[in-house]
Every structure is written in C-alpha cells, then in structure tokens.
Short mmCIF file of N, CA, C and O in Angstrom, two decimals:
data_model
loop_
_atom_site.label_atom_id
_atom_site.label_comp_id
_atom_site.label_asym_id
_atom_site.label_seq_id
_atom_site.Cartn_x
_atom_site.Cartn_y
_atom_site.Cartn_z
N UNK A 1 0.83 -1.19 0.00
CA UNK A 1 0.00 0.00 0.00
C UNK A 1 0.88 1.26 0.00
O UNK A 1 0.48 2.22 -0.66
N UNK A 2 2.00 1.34 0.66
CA UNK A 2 2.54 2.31 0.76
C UNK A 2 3.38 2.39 -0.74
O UNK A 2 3.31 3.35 -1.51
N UNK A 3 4.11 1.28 -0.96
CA UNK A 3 4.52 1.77 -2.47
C UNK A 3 3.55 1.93 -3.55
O UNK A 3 4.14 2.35 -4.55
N UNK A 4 2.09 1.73 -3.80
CA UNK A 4 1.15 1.97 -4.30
C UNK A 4 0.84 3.90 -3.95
O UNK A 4 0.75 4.83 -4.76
N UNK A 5 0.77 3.90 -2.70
CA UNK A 5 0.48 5.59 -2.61
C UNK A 5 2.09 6.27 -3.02
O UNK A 5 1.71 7.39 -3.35
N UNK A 6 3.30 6.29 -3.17
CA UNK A 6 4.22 6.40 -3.27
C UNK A 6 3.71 6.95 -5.31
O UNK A 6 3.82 8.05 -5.85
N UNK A 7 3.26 5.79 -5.80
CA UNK A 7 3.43 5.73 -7.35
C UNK A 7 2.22 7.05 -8.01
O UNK A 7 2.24 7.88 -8.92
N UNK A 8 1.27 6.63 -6.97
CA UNK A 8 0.32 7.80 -7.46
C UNK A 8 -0.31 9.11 -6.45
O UNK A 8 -1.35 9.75 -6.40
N UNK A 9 0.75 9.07 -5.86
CA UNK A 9 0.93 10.38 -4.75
C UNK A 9 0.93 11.75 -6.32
O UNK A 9 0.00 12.55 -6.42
N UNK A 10 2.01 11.73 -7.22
CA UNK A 10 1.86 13.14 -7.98
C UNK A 10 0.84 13.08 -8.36
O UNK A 10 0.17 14.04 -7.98
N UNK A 11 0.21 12.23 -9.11
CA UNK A 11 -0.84 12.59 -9.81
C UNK A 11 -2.40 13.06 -8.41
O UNK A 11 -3.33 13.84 -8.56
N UNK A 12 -2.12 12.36 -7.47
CA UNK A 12 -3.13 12.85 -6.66
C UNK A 12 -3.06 14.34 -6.14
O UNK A 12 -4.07 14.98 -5.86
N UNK A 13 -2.18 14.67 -6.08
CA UNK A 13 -2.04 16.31 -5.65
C UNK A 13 -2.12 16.88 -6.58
O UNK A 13 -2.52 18.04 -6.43
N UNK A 14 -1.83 16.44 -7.97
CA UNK A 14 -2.11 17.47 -9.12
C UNK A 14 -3.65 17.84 -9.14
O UNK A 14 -4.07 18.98 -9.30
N UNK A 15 -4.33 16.87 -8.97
CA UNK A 15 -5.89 16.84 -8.86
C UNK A 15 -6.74 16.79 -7.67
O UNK A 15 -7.97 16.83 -7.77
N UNK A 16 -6.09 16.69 -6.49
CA UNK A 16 -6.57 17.63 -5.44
C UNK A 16 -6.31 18.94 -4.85
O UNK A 16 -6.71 19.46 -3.81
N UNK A 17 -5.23 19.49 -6.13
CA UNK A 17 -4.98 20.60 -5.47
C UNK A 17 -6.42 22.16 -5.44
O UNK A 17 -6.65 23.10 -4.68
N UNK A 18 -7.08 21.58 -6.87
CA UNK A 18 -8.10 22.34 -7.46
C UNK A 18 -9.04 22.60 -6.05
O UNK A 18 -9.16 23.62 -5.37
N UNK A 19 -9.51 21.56 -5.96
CA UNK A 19 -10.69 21.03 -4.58
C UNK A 19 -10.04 21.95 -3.40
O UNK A 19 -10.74 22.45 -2.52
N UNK A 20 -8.93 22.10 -3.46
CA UNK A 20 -8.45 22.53 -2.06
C UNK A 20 -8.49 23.71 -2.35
O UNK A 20 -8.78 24.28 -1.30
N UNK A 21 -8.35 24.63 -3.33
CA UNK A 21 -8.60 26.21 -3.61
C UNK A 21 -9.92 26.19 -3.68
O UNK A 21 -10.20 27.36 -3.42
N UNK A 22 -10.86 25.65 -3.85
CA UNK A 22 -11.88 25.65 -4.23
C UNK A 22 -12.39 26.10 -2.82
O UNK A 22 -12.85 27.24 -2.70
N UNK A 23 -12.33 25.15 -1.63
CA UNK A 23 -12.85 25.11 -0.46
C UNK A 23 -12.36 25.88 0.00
O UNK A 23 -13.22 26.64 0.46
N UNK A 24 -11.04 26.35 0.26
CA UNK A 24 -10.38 27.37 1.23
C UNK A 24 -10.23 28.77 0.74
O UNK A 24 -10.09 29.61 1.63
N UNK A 25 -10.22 29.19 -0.50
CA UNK A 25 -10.11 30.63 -1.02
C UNK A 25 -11.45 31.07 -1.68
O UNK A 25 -11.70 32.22 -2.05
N UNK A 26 -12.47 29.76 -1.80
CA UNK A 26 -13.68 30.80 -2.53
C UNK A 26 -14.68 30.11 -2.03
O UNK A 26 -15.74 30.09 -2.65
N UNK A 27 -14.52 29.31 -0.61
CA UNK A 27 -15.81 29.33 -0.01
C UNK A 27 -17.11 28.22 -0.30
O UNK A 27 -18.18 28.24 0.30
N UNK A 28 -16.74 27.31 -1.32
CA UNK A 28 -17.07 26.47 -1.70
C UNK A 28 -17.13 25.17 -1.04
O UNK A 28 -16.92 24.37 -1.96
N UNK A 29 -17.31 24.44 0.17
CA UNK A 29 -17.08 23.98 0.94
C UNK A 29 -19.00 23.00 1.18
O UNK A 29 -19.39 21.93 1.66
N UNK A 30 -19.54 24.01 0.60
CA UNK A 30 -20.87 23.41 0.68
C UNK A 30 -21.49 25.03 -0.59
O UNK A 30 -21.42 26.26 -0.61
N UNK A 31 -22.18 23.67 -1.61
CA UNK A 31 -22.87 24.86 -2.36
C UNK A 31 -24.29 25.08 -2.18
O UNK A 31 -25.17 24.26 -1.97
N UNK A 32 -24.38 26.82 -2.34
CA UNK A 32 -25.38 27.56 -1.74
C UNK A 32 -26.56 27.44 -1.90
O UNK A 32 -27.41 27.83 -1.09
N UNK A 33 -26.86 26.68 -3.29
CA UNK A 33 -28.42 26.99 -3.84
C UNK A 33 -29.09 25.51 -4.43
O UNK A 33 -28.55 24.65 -5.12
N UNK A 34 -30.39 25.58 -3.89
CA UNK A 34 -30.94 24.10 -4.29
C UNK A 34 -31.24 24.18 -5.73
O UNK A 34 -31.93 23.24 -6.13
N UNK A 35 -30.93 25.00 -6.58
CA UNK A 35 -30.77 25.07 -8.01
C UNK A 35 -29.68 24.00 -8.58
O UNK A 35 -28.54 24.22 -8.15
N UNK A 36 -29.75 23.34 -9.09
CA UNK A 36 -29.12 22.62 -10.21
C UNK A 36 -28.22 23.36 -11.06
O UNK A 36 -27.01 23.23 -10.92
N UNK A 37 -28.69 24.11 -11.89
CA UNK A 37 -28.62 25.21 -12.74
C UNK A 37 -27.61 26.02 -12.56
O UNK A 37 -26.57 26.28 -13.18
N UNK A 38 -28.37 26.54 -11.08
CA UNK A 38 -27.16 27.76 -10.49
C UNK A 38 -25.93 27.12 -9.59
O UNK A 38 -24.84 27.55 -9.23
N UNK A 39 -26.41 26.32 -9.48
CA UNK A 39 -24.65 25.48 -8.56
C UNK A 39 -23.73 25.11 -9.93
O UNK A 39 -22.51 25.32 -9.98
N UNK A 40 -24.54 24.51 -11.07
CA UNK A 40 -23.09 24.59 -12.35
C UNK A 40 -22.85 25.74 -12.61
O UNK A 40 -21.73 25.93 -13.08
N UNK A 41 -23.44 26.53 -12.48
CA UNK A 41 -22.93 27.59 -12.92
C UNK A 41 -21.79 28.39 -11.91
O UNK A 41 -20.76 28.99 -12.19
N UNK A 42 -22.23 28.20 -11.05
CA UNK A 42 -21.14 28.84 -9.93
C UNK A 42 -19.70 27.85 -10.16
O UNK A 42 -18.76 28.49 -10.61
N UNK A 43 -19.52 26.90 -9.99
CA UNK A 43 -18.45 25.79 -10.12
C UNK A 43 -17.91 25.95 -11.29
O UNK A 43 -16.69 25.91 -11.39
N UNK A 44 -18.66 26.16 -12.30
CA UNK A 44 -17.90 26.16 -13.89
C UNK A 44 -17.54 27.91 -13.57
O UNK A 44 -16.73 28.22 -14.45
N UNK A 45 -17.80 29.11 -12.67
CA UNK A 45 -17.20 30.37 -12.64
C UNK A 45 -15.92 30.23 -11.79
O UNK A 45 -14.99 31.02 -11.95
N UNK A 46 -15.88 29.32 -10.95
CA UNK A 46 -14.95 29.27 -9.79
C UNK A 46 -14.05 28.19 -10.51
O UNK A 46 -12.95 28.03 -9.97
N UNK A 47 -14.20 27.70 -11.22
CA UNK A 47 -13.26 26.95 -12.48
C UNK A 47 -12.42 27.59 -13.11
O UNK A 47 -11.24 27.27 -13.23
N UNK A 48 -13.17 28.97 -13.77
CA UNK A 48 -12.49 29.97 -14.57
C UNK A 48 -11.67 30.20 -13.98
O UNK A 48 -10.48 29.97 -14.17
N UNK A 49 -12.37 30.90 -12.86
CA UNK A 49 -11.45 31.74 -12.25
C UNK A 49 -10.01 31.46 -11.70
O UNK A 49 -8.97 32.13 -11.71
N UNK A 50 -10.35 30.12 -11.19
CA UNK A 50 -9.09 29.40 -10.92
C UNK A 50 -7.93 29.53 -12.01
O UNK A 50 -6.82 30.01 -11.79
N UNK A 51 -8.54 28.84 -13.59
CA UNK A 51 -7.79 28.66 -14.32
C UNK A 51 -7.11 30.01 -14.95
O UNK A 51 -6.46 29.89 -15.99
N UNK A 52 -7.24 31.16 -14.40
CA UNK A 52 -7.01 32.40 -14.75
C UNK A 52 -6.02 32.97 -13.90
O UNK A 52 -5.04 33.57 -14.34
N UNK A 53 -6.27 32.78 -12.62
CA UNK A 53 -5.50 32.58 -11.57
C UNK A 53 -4.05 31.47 -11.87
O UNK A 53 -2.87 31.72 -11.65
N UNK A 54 -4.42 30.70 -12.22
CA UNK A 54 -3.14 29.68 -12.41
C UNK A 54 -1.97 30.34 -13.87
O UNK A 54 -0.74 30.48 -13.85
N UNK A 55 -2.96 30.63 -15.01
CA UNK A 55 -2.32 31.09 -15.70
C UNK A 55 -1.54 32.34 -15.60
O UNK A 55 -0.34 32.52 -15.78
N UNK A 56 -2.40 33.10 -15.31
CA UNK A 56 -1.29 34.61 -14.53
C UNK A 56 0.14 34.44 -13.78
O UNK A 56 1.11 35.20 -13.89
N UNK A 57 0.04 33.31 -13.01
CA UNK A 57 1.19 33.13 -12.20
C UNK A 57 2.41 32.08 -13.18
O UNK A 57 3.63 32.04 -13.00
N UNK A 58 1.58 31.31 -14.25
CA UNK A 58 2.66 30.90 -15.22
C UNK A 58 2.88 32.00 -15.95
O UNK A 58 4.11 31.93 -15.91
N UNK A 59 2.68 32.90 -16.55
CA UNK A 59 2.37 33.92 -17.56
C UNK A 59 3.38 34.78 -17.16
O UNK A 59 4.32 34.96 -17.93
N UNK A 60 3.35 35.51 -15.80
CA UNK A 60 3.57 36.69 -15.57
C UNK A 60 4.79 36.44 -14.32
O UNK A 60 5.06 37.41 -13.61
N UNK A 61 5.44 35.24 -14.12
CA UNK A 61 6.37 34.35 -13.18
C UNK A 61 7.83 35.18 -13.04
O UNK A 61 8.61 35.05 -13.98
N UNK A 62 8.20 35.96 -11.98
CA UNK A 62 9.18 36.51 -11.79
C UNK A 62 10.20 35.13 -11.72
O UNK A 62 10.04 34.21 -10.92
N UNK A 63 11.02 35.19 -12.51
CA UNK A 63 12.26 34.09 -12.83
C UNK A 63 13.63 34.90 -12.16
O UNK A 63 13.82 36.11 -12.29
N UNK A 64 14.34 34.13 -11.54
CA UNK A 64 15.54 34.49 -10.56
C UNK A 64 16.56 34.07 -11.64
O UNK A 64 16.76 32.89 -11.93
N UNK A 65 17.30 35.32 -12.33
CA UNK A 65 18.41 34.84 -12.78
C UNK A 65 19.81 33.54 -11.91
O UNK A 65 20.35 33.42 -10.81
N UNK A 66 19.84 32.81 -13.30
CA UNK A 66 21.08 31.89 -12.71
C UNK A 66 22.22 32.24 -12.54
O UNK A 66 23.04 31.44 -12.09
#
C-alpha cells in the first residue's frame, strides 16, 4: 500500500490541489443553492477563475536569474 500511494501520490495532488482552492479561497465547501442550474454555474465560474488565476502566475512568473 505504501509503495502503491508512493506511485500515485503526484498525480493525486495534481488533482486535489483544485478542490483545495476551491474550499479554502472561494468558499465552496458546501454549495449555496438548491438550483441545479445555479450550482453549475457557480463551479464552472470558480473553475475559470481558478484557471485564470493559475495562468497569470505561469504567464507573468518573476524568474531568478542563474
């Protein structure tokens, strides 16, 4: 088990890292509305936003000369 979590430890943090911004920076932790409708819609905005967020910081990445 442990060399099993060992093999797919990266890939699990690559894909829990989303969930974890999700809950701790935008509040998402439980969604607000018994709408169907309006809960995709909030998740697919807090998606964006993320992915906008992620890109800025590849995009715009202060690099430390070698």
């Amino acid at each position: 088990q442990k060399q099993r979590n060992r093999l797919i430890s990266k890939v699990r943090a690559a894909v829990e890292r989303p969930f974890a911004v999700f809950k701790q920076h935008y509040g998402m932790r439980r969604l607000r509305f018994f709408n169907l409708a309006t809960n995709r819609t909030q998740c697919v905005l807090a998606g964006c936003g993320y992915n906008l967020q992620r890109a800025a910081a590849v995009l715009f990445a202060v690099r430390k000369p070698a």
